[in-house]
Amino acid sequence: LLRWIHPEDGFISPGVFIPVAEEAGLITTIGEWVLNEACRQNRAWQKAGLPRVVVAVNVSSVQFARQNVPELVKSALQHSHLEPQFLEIEITESAIMAQPERAVGDLFSIREQGVHLALDDFGTGYSSFSYLHKFPIDTLKIDRSFVQEIGEKEHHGEIIAAIIAMAHTLNLRVVAEGIETHEQLDTLIGKECDIVQGFLFKKPVPADEVVRMLQQLCLKTA
């Protein structure tokens, strides 16, 4: 996800400027830059001898609808010399369901390049598990709205458990977004969620800080 540090206004949430960029027609240019920069940066970390990690890049639904995303991915990989297994493309279910037939074709084209695919914000749109077997995705990301109400609405924990169980039957990895409390973390561990992410662990950081994190990982595993 792109973060904008404005010289005068400071941190501006992507939830604020991304919709504006979509309305203004700037999102495709921004999206291309983010994809290319993510691949370039990840390859630079690898060349520096840091642990090899997968970098996930969100693709706007507007960009997915207007551009040939498989070709953009191919170009970004070629220019950066990043191996495809170190890139993951995240796409929302609403973006897929807007043009499902075309979307499935594009997703297969991306997956055939060796790039990982994640379905983002699952549970907020209008798709269902009946569609999931048609999509060549590797990862299902549970929307933060379910996670944030753990402990407040009991049925949300059960919904999460059902999503995880069904996803695992389809051999999908499950990621829970928006972890901010230890209660949320403990609940998701108890429900066998594969990966968790959120401010409880780390807030967004610039590339230089990621270098320090990866260097610490090297020391821990040495």
Coordinates of N, CA, C and O in Angstrom, one line a residue, residues 9 17 21 25 44 46 49 73 87-88 93-94 101 107 118 126 133 155 159 167 172 184 192 199 205 213-214 221-222:
D9 N 1.3 18.8 5.1 CA 0.2 18.2 5.8 C 0.6 16.9 6.5 O -0.2 16.3 7.2
F17 N -6.4 9.6 -0.2 CA -5.9 10.1 -1.5 C -6.1 9.1 -2.6 O -6.2 9.5 -3.8
A21 N -7.4 10.0 -6.3 CA -6.6 9.6 -7.5 C -7.4 8.8 -8.5 O -7.2 9.0 -9.7
G25 N -8.3 10.1 -12.4 CA -7.7 9.4 -13.5 C -6.2 9.3 -13.3 O -5.5 8.9 -14.3
A44 N 16.7 -4.8 -5.2 CA 17.8 -4.1 -4.6 C 18.2 -4.7 -3.2 O 19.3 -4.8 -2.9
Q46 N 17.6 -7.8 -2.4 CA 18.2 -9.1 -2.7 C 19.7 -8.9 -3.0 O 20.6 -9.6 -2.5
G49 N 22.2 -8.6 -0.4 CA 22.4 -9.8 0.4 C 21.4 -10.0 1.6 O 21.7 -10.8 2.5
V73 N 2.7 -6.3 -15.1 CA 3.5 -7.2 -14.2 C 4.7 -7.7 -14.9 O 5.8 -7.7 -14.4
L87 N 7.1 -11.8 -5.9 CA 6.0 -10.7 -6.1 C 4.7 -11.3 -5.9 O 4.4 -12.4 -6.4
E88 N 3.8 -10.6 -5.2 CA 2.4 -11.0 -5.0 C 1.5 -9.8 -5.4 O 1.8 -8.7 -5.0
E93 N -12.0 -8.4 -4.2 CA -13.1 -9.3 -4.8 C -14.0 -8.4 -5.6 O -14.5 -8.9 -6.6
S94 N -14.3 -7.1 -5.2 CA -15.2 -6.3 -6.0 C -14.6 -6.0 -7.4 O -15.3 -5.9 -8.4
E101 N -15.4 -12.7 -16.0 CA -14.8 -13.5 -17.0 C -13.5 -12.9 -17.5 O -12.5 -13.7 -17.6
L107 N -6.1 -12.9 -14.3 CA -5.5 -13.6 -13.1 C -4.7 -14.8 -13.5 O -3.6 -15.0 -13.0
A118 N -3.3 -12.8 -4.4 CA -4.1 -12.7 -3.1 C -5.4 -12.0 -3.4 O -5.5 -11.0 -4.1
Y126 N -19.4 -9.0 -2.8 CA -20.5 -9.9 -3.1 C -20.1 -11.2 -3.7 O -20.9 -11.9 -4.4
H133 N -13.0 -21.3 -6.3 CA -12.3 -22.4 -7.0 C -12.0 -22.0 -8.5 O -11.2 -22.6 -9.1
H155 N -20.3 -13.3 17.0 CA -20.5 -14.1 15.8 C -19.4 -13.8 14.8 O -19.2 -14.6 13.9
I159 N -17.6 -16.4 12.2 CA -17.5 -16.1 10.8 C -16.1 -16.3 10.3 O -15.8 -17.0 9.3
A167 N -11.4 -21.9 3.4 CA -10.2 -21.6 2.6 C -9.2 -22.7 2.7 O -8.6 -23.0 1.6
L172 N -5.9 -22.8 0.3 CA -5.6 -21.4 0.3 C -4.9 -21.0 1.6 O -5.4 -21.4 2.7
Q184 N -7.2 -10.0 19.7 CA -7.4 -10.4 18.3 C -6.4 -11.4 17.8 O -6.8 -12.4 17.1
E192 N -6.5 -21.0 13.8 CA -5.5 -21.5 12.9 C -5.3 -20.7 11.6 O -5.2 -21.2 10.5
F199 N -1.0 -3.2 12.9 CA -0.2 -2.3 13.7 C 0.3 -2.9 15.0 O 1.2 -2.3 15.6
V205 N 6.5 1.5 7.3 CA 7.8 2.2 7.4 C 8.4 2.4 6.0 O 8.0 1.7 5.1
M213 N 15.2 -4.0 9.5 CA 14.4 -5.1 10.0 C 14.9 -6.4 9.4 O 15.1 -7.4 10.1
L214 N 15.3 -6.4 8.1 CA 15.8 -7.6 7.4 C 17.2 -7.9 7.9 O 17.6 -9.1 8.1
T221 N 18.8 -15.3 12.7 CA 18.8 -16.6 12.0 C 20.3 -17.1 11.8 O 20.5 -18.2 11.4
A222 N 21.2 -16.3 12.1 CA 22.6 -16.6 11.9 C 23.1 -17.6 13.0 O 22.6 -17.7 14.1

